[in-house]
Short mmCIF file of C-alpha atoms in Angstrom, two decimals:
data_model
loop_
_atom_site.label_atom_id
_atom_site.label_comp_id
_atom_site.label_asym_id
_atom_site.label_seq_id
_atom_site.Cartn_x
_atom_site.Cartn_y
_atom_site.Cartn_z
CA MET A 1 -28.68 -18.91 -36.80
CA LYS A 2 -27.21 -22.40 -37.02
CA VAL A 3 -25.00 -23.09 -34.04
CA LYS A 4 -22.37 -25.83 -34.04
CA LEU A 5 -21.12 -27.21 -30.72
CA ASP A 6 -17.37 -26.91 -30.16
CA ARG A 7 -16.38 -30.05 -28.25
CA MET A 8 -12.72 -30.01 -27.25
CA SER A 9 -10.97 -33.36 -26.88
CA PHE A 10 -9.24 -34.24 -23.60
CA PRO A 11 -5.67 -33.89 -25.05
CA ALA A 12 -6.69 -30.51 -26.46
CA VAL A 13 -7.79 -29.39 -22.99
CA ILE A 14 -4.52 -30.61 -21.45
CA PHE A 15 -2.09 -29.43 -24.13
CA GLN A 16 -3.88 -26.36 -25.45
CA SER A 17 -6.51 -24.99 -23.12
CA ILE A 18 -4.62 -25.18 -19.81
CA PRO A 19 -1.30 -23.74 -21.10
CA GLU A 20 -3.26 -21.06 -22.97
CA SER A 21 -5.10 -20.18 -19.76
CA VAL A 22 -1.81 -19.97 -17.83
CA ILE A 23 -0.41 -17.57 -20.42
CA ILE A 24 -3.61 -15.51 -20.55
CA LEU A 25 -3.72 -15.20 -16.77
CA TYR A 26 -0.07 -14.13 -16.68
CA LEU A 27 -0.62 -11.65 -19.53
CA GLY A 28 -3.60 -10.05 -17.78
CA LEU A 29 -1.74 -9.85 -14.47
CA ALA A 30 1.29 -8.32 -16.20
CA SER A 31 -0.92 -5.66 -17.82
CA ILE A 32 -1.99 -4.37 -14.41
CA GLY A 33 1.45 -4.76 -12.88
CA VAL A 34 0.68 -7.77 -10.66
CA ARG A 35 3.23 -10.55 -10.25
CA SER A 36 2.10 -13.97 -9.14
CA ARG A 37 3.69 -17.34 -8.54
CA PHE A 38 3.08 -20.27 -10.90
CA ARG A 39 1.65 -22.40 -8.08
CA ARG A 40 -1.08 -19.78 -7.68
CA VAL A 41 -1.69 -19.25 -11.40
CA PHE A 42 -1.80 -22.92 -12.39
CA PRO A 43 -4.90 -23.97 -10.36
CA ALA A 44 -6.66 -20.83 -11.59
CA ALA A 45 -5.75 -21.79 -15.17
CA VAL A 46 -7.09 -25.33 -14.67
CA LEU A 47 -10.33 -23.89 -13.32
CA SER A 48 -10.55 -21.43 -16.23
CA ALA A 49 -9.91 -24.22 -18.77
CA ALA A 50 -12.54 -26.44 -17.13
CA ILE A 51 -15.19 -23.69 -17.18
CA SER A 52 -14.23 -22.81 -20.77
CA TRP A 53 -14.66 -26.47 -21.75
CA LEU A 54 -18.15 -26.48 -20.24
CA VAL A 55 -19.06 -23.17 -21.91
CA ARG A 56 -17.78 -24.35 -25.31
CA GLY A 57 -20.21 -27.24 -25.02
CA LEU A 58 -23.14 -24.85 -24.86
CA PRO A 59 -24.99 -24.07 -28.10
CA LEU A 60 -23.90 -20.44 -28.31
CA PRO A 61 -23.09 -18.44 -31.44
CA PHE A 62 -19.45 -17.70 -32.32
CA GLY A 63 -18.14 -14.77 -30.22
CA ILE A 64 -20.37 -15.26 -27.19
CA HIS A 65 -17.84 -17.77 -25.80
CA THR A 66 -15.25 -14.99 -25.82
CA VAL A 67 -17.51 -12.64 -23.88
CA ILE A 68 -18.15 -15.42 -21.35
CA GLY A 69 -14.37 -16.07 -21.29
CA VAL A 70 -13.81 -12.42 -20.29
CA MET A 71 -16.34 -12.84 -17.48
CA ILE A 72 -14.70 -16.09 -16.27
CA ILE A 73 -11.22 -14.58 -16.15
CA THR A 74 -12.56 -11.43 -14.46
CA GLY A 75 -14.21 -13.65 -11.84
CA ILE A 76 -10.99 -15.61 -11.34
CA TYR A 77 -8.93 -12.43 -10.88
CA CYS A 78 -11.50 -11.04 -8.44
CA THR A 79 -11.95 -14.15 -6.34
CA LEU A 80 -8.69 -16.12 -6.50
CA PHE A 81 -6.25 -13.21 -6.86
CA ARG A 82 -8.32 -10.67 -4.84
CA ILE A 83 -7.89 -7.94 -7.45
CA HIS A 84 -10.28 -4.95 -7.65
CA LEU A 85 -13.17 -5.51 -10.10
CA ILE A 86 -12.31 -2.73 -12.55
CA LYS A 87 -8.65 -3.83 -12.59
CA SER A 88 -9.76 -7.42 -13.18
CA VAL A 89 -12.01 -6.35 -16.07
CA THR A 90 -9.13 -4.37 -17.60
CA ALA A 91 -6.71 -7.27 -17.22
CA SER A 92 -9.09 -9.85 -18.69
CA LEU A 93 -10.06 -7.57 -21.60
CA PHE A 94 -6.38 -7.04 -22.38
CA ALA A 95 -5.51 -10.73 -22.13
CA ILE A 96 -8.47 -12.03 -24.16
CA GLY A 97 -8.06 -9.19 -26.67
CA CYS A 98 -4.42 -10.13 -27.17
CA LEU A 99 -5.40 -13.78 -27.62
CA ILE A 100 -8.08 -12.98 -30.22
CA SER A 101 -5.90 -10.60 -32.21
CA THR A 102 -2.96 -13.03 -32.15
CA GLU A 103 -5.30 -15.76 -33.36
CA ALA A 104 -6.53 -13.47 -36.13
CA LEU A 105 -2.93 -12.63 -37.01
CA ILE A 106 -1.65 -16.21 -37.07
CA LEU A 107 -4.64 -17.94 -38.70
CA PRO A 108 -4.12 -16.47 -42.23
CA VAL A 109 -0.49 -17.62 -42.07
CA VAL A 110 -1.59 -21.06 -40.90
CA GLN A 111 -4.19 -21.23 -43.67
CA LYS A 112 -1.52 -20.39 -46.22
CA LEU A 113 0.89 -23.01 -44.83
CA THR A 114 -1.61 -25.85 -44.40
CA GLY A 115 -3.76 -25.21 -47.43
CA PHE A 116 -6.96 -25.20 -45.39
CA THR A 117 -9.17 -22.39 -46.62
CA ASN A 118 -11.78 -22.79 -43.93
CA VAL A 119 -10.89 -22.12 -40.28
CA LYS A 120 -13.64 -24.52 -39.18
CA ASP A 121 -11.76 -27.37 -40.90
CA ILE A 122 -8.59 -26.58 -38.94
CA TRP A 123 -10.47 -26.53 -35.65
CA ALA A 124 -12.19 -29.82 -36.53
CA GLU A 125 -8.79 -31.60 -36.59
CA PRO A 126 -7.83 -32.29 -32.90
CA VAL A 127 -4.09 -32.72 -33.54
CA LEU A 128 -3.87 -29.77 -35.91
CA ARG A 129 -5.78 -27.64 -33.44
CA VAL A 130 -3.24 -28.33 -30.68
CA VAL A 131 -0.18 -28.01 -32.95
CA LEU A 132 -1.37 -24.77 -34.50
CA ALA A 133 -2.00 -23.25 -31.07
CA VAL A 134 1.73 -23.57 -30.30
CA PRO A 135 2.96 -20.50 -32.23
CA GLU A 136 0.12 -18.48 -30.75
CA MET A 137 1.06 -19.58 -27.22
CA VAL A 138 4.76 -18.92 -27.85
CA PHE A 139 3.94 -15.42 -29.13
CA LEU A 140 1.64 -14.60 -26.19
CA GLY A 141 4.03 -16.19 -23.70
CA LEU A 142 6.85 -14.07 -25.05
CA ILE A 143 4.73 -10.92 -24.69
CA ALA A 144 3.82 -11.87 -21.10
CA TYR A 145 7.48 -12.65 -20.29
CA LEU A 146 8.70 -9.34 -21.73
CA MET A 147 5.96 -7.41 -19.92
CA LEU A 148 6.87 -9.01 -16.61
CA LYS A 149 10.63 -8.73 -17.15
CA TYR A 150 10.61 -5.06 -18.18
CA ASN A 151 7.73 -4.10 -15.87
CA ILE A 152 5.49 -3.00 -18.75
CA SER A 153 1.97 -2.35 -17.51
CA PHE A 154 -0.75 0.28 -17.72
CA GLU A 155 0.07 1.63 -14.30
CA LYS A 156 3.85 1.60 -14.76
CA LEU A 157 5.43 4.16 -12.52
CA THR A 158 8.97 5.20 -13.20
CA GLY A 159 11.79 7.04 -11.49
CA GLU A 160 10.86 8.95 -8.37
CA ASN A 161 7.17 8.14 -8.81
CA ARG A 162 7.67 4.42 -8.65
CA PHE A 163 8.81 4.44 -5.06
CA PRO A 164 8.76 7.86 -3.48
CA VAL A 165 11.92 7.78 -1.39
CA ARG A 166 14.61 10.29 -0.67
CA GLU A 167 18.26 9.61 -1.35
CA LYS A 168 20.09 8.44 1.74
CA ALA A 169 22.11 11.13 3.44
CA LYS A 170 25.79 11.04 2.57
CA ARG A 171 27.98 10.48 5.55
CA MET B 1 -1.22 5.53 -2.42
CA ASN B 2 -4.50 4.35 -3.84
CA SER B 3 -4.78 3.30 -7.47
CA PHE B 4 -7.00 5.08 -9.94
CA PRO B 5 -10.35 3.37 -10.61
CA SER B 6 -11.59 6.16 -12.91
CA THR B 7 -8.53 5.78 -15.14
CA TYR B 8 -8.93 2.00 -15.11
CA PHE B 9 -12.53 2.52 -16.17
CA LEU B 10 -11.30 4.45 -19.23
CA VAL B 11 -8.75 1.71 -20.00
CA ALA B 12 -11.49 -0.94 -19.74
CA ILE B 13 -13.77 0.98 -22.15
CA TYR B 14 -10.94 1.39 -24.66
CA LEU B 15 -9.89 -2.26 -24.39
CA GLY B 16 -13.51 -3.34 -24.73
CA GLN B 17 -13.73 -1.51 -28.04
CA VAL B 18 -10.48 -3.02 -29.29
CA LEU B 19 -11.67 -6.48 -28.21
CA ALA B 20 -14.96 -5.97 -30.09
CA LEU B 21 -12.97 -5.01 -33.19
CA SER B 22 -10.71 -8.07 -32.93
CA LEU B 23 -13.68 -10.33 -32.27
CA GLY B 24 -15.43 -8.89 -35.32
CA THR B 25 -12.32 -9.52 -37.43
CA LEU B 26 -12.08 -13.12 -36.23
CA THR B 27 -15.78 -13.71 -36.87
CA LEU B 28 -15.49 -12.38 -40.43
CA GLN B 29 -12.42 -14.56 -40.93
CA TYR B 30 -14.23 -17.59 -39.47
CA ASN B 31 -17.14 -17.08 -41.84
CA GLN B 32 -14.74 -16.51 -44.77
CA ILE B 33 -16.08 -13.04 -45.46
CA LEU B 34 -12.73 -11.25 -45.26
CA GLU B 35 -9.65 -12.02 -47.31
CA SER B 36 -6.53 -13.16 -45.44
CA ARG B 37 -4.71 -10.00 -46.52
CA VAL B 38 -7.38 -7.78 -44.93
CA VAL B 39 -7.42 -9.90 -41.79
CA LEU B 40 -3.63 -9.57 -41.48
CA PHE B 41 -3.87 -5.81 -41.92
CA LEU B 42 -6.64 -5.53 -39.32
CA SER B 43 -4.77 -7.76 -36.86
CA VAL B 44 -1.63 -5.65 -37.11
CA PHE B 45 -3.78 -2.54 -36.64
CA ILE B 46 -5.38 -4.05 -33.51
CA ILE B 47 -2.02 -5.08 -32.02
CA LEU B 48 -0.73 -1.55 -32.64
CA ASN B 49 -3.81 -0.32 -30.77
CA TYR B 50 -2.78 -2.37 -27.75
CA LEU B 51 0.72 -0.89 -27.84
CA ILE B 52 -0.72 2.63 -28.13
CA ALA B 53 -3.10 1.87 -25.25
CA ILE B 54 -0.21 0.82 -23.00
CA LEU B 55 1.86 3.91 -23.85
CA PHE B 56 -1.08 6.34 -23.63
CA PHE B 57 -2.58 5.03 -20.42
CA GLN B 58 0.82 4.84 -18.75
CA ARG B 59 1.04 8.62 -19.26
CA LEU B 60 -2.45 9.06 -17.89
CA PHE B 61 -1.61 7.05 -14.78
CA GLN B 62 1.60 9.07 -14.35
CA ALA B 63 -0.44 12.30 -14.53
CA ASP B 64 -2.88 10.95 -11.93
CA TYR B 65 0.00 9.96 -9.68
CA GLN B 66 1.64 13.36 -10.04
CA SER B 67 -1.60 15.11 -9.09
CA GLN B 68 -1.81 12.94 -5.96
CA ILE B 69 1.79 13.81 -5.05
CA LEU B 70 0.99 17.49 -5.62
CA GLU B 71 -1.99 17.21 -3.30
CA ILE B 72 0.18 15.66 -0.56
CA ARG B 73 2.82 18.36 -1.03
CA GLU B 74 0.20 21.10 -0.79
CA LYS B 75 -1.00 19.62 2.49
CA ALA B 76 2.61 19.44 3.75
CA LEU B 77 3.09 23.09 2.77
CA ASP B 78 -0.04 24.06 4.71
CA LYS B 79 1.31 22.22 7.72
CA ALA B 80 4.69 23.95 7.36
CA GLU B 81 2.90 27.31 7.31
CA ASN B 82 1.04 26.39 10.50
CA MET B 83 4.32 25.42 12.08
CA LEU B 84 5.86 28.77 11.17
CA GLN B 85 2.97 30.48 12.92
CA LEU B 86 3.54 28.22 15.88
CA VAL B 87 7.23 29.15 16.05
CA ARG B 88 6.25 32.85 16.03
CA ALA B 89 3.79 32.21 18.85
CA GLN B 90 6.43 30.31 20.81
CA ARG B 91 8.90 33.18 20.39
CA HIS B 92 6.24 35.47 21.78
CA ASP B 93 5.69 33.08 24.67
CA ILE B 94 9.40 32.94 25.52
CA ILE B 95 9.61 36.75 25.60
CA ASN B 96 6.61 36.85 27.95
CA HIS B 97 8.15 34.21 30.24
CA LEU B 98 11.46 36.08 30.33
CA HIS B 99 9.63 39.33 31.16
CA THR B 100 7.79 37.56 33.99
CA ILE B 101 11.00 36.04 35.42
CA TYR B 102 12.79 39.39 35.11
CA ALA B 103 9.92 41.19 36.87
CA LEU B 104 9.85 38.60 39.68
CA LEU B 105 13.62 38.92 40.19
CA GLN B 106 13.40 42.71 40.16
CA MET B 107 10.71 42.57 42.84
CA GLY B 108 13.02 40.37 44.88
CA ARG B 109 10.72 37.39 44.72
CA ASP B 110 13.46 34.85 44.03
CA LYS B 111 11.48 31.92 45.41
CA GLN B 112 8.51 32.53 43.05
CA ALA B 113 10.94 33.07 40.16
CA ARG B 114 12.62 29.72 40.86
CA LYS B 115 9.23 27.99 41.09
CA TYR B 116 8.16 29.60 37.81
CA VAL B 117 11.38 28.47 36.08
CA SER B 118 11.01 24.89 37.37
CA GLU B 119 7.42 24.76 36.03
CA LEU B 120 8.66 26.03 32.70
CA GLU B 121 11.37 23.39 32.68
CA ILE B 122 8.81 20.60 33.07
CA ILE B 123 6.76 21.98 30.20
CA THR B 124 9.74 22.43 27.88
CA ALA B 125 11.40 19.09 28.72
CA ASN B 126 9.10 17.19 26.39
CA ALA B 127 9.59 19.77 23.64
CA ASN B 128 13.36 19.30 23.91
CA GLN B 129 12.95 15.71 22.72
CA THR B 130 11.83 16.92 19.30
CA VAL B 131 14.92 19.13 18.98
CA ARG B 132 17.01 15.93 18.96
CA LEU B 133 15.41 14.85 15.68
CA ASP B 134 17.56 15.22 12.59
CA GLU B 135 14.45 15.94 10.50
CA PRO B 136 13.38 19.56 11.14
CA ILE B 137 9.98 19.25 9.45
CA VAL B 138 9.04 16.20 11.52
CA ALA B 139 10.38 17.92 14.65
CA ALA B 140 8.30 21.03 13.96
CA PHE B 141 5.26 18.87 13.27
CA LEU B 142 5.64 17.02 16.59
CA GLN B 143 6.14 20.35 18.31
CA SER B 144 2.87 21.61 16.86
CA LYS B 145 1.10 18.44 18.01
CA LEU B 146 2.59 18.95 21.46
CA MET B 147 1.06 22.41 21.62
CA GLN B 148 -2.23 21.05 20.33
CA ALA B 149 -2.23 18.36 23.06
CA ARG B 150 -1.44 20.96 25.69
CA ALA B 151 -4.33 23.11 24.48
CA LYS B 152 -6.65 20.10 24.79
CA ASP B 153 -5.25 19.27 28.25
CA LEU B 154 -3.90 15.92 27.07
CA PHE B 155 -0.68 14.29 28.18
CA PHE B 156 1.50 13.80 25.09
CA ASN B 157 4.86 12.15 25.58
CA ILE B 158 7.49 12.15 22.83
CA GLU B 159 10.41 9.77 23.11
CA VAL B 160 13.17 10.11 20.54
CA LEU B 161 15.04 6.82 20.15
CA THR B 162 16.46 7.60 16.72
CA GLU B 163 17.18 10.97 15.15
CA LEU B 164 15.69 9.86 11.76
CA ALA B 165 19.05 10.66 10.14
CA GLY B 166 19.23 9.23 6.62
CA CYS B 167 15.62 8.07 6.74
CA ALA B 168 14.63 6.89 3.23
CA ALA B 169 11.03 8.13 3.40
CA LYS B 170 10.32 11.75 2.49
CA PRO B 171 9.27 14.01 5.39
CA TYR B 172 5.84 14.77 3.92
CA PHE B 173 5.05 11.05 3.83
CA ILE B 174 6.18 10.66 7.46
CA ILE B 175 4.04 13.67 8.43
CA THR B 176 1.02 12.30 6.60
CA ILE B 177 1.30 8.99 8.49
CA LEU B 178 2.10 10.64 11.84
CA GLY B 179 -0.74 13.13 11.30
CA TYR B 180 -3.31 10.39 10.85
CA LEU B 181 -1.97 8.36 13.79
CA LEU B 182 -1.82 11.28 16.22
CA ASP B 183 -5.14 12.82 15.16
CA ASN B 184 -6.81 9.45 15.73
CA ALA B 185 -5.02 9.01 19.08
CA PHE B 186 -6.03 12.50 20.26
CA GLU B 187 -9.59 11.93 19.12
CA ALA B 188 -9.69 8.64 21.05
CA VAL B 189 -8.47 10.08 24.37
CA GLU B 190 -9.86 13.65 24.38
CA ASN B 191 -13.37 12.57 25.36
CA LEU B 192 -12.11 10.84 28.52
CA PRO B 193 -12.59 12.76 31.82
CA VAL B 194 -9.85 15.28 32.63
CA GLY B 195 -7.25 13.96 35.04
CA THR B 196 -7.67 10.26 34.16
CA ALA B 197 -4.61 8.24 33.24
CA GLY B 198 -6.15 7.36 29.90
CA ARG B 199 -5.83 10.93 28.56
CA ALA B 200 -2.30 10.22 27.37
CA THR B 201 -0.62 9.59 24.05
CA ASN B 202 2.90 8.23 23.71
CA ILE B 203 4.97 8.29 20.58
CA SER B 204 8.53 7.14 20.07
CA THR B 205 10.79 7.21 17.02
CA GLY B 206 12.71 4.02 16.65
#
């Protein structure tokens, strides 16, 4: 199998990879009902983007990077956020899965709009790559925001179950 | 309340499958094997899968949580049953004490009767503290622990600083916490030699 190296430019890391990592981390945390501050998520996102940049430089076939990405985010959740392993795996699978499916959903539209028939050509253009990641990030960011705002997660507990308390006695 | 690793394991397996499907779709799109129309259809299908996963697994987690609550309530019910037995035993005890006092008075042994009553007063003084609680289940639970401590020859002091009126936590949660705390405390002191100051447990509500 012929493997092409995917070298990301520095602006792409700054304007695409890091914001994307922030959103992915937030999305994963939201899926398991964990809220975290930006100052805690941002360094984790920088670390994730840096490791991703290194991994992308490795001569691996398409798809393996994603699997490694899941492992990286799981590791970050486990170590930096101290989340249980199985919860971390669930969160990272959800976040990366959302990213991949959003990419798959947006790319045909992008191809139609730009006239590029080959995805590889779009990714080869540094500016286009960053610009075209914007709608994807907006979409994912919106999902993460809505999930956090309306407390949508796998383990969402409602009503009495959410906080088992008794009504205060009327005086 | 602990979370549910087995349920999370199921979620992870499901999400892994959906991720594999989306990755496959993207790979086929990348290699220009699939038409854009098919890719769009598959992507929408995958996103719907995520929505279904959230809704379905939320229900599963709710069911798990309910079963845990049920387990706690069953335990609380068992404790309530034990307490009922304890109340019956106490009623029996009181009748016996009254019979003894009556017999002593009838025999004209006033001094012994007075001594007997004063001993009883010391024993019941601690129990009276629990009566002040506004939460009958917690009061009955502490009463049962008092009897248990007495049976083990431990000194167990209850100090009621608040009546627990309008306490937000449900009684079975309070009992679960108190149960663990007191069982551990009793276990820690019961192996000490009888008569030592260490064989004591103090609890206060406040």
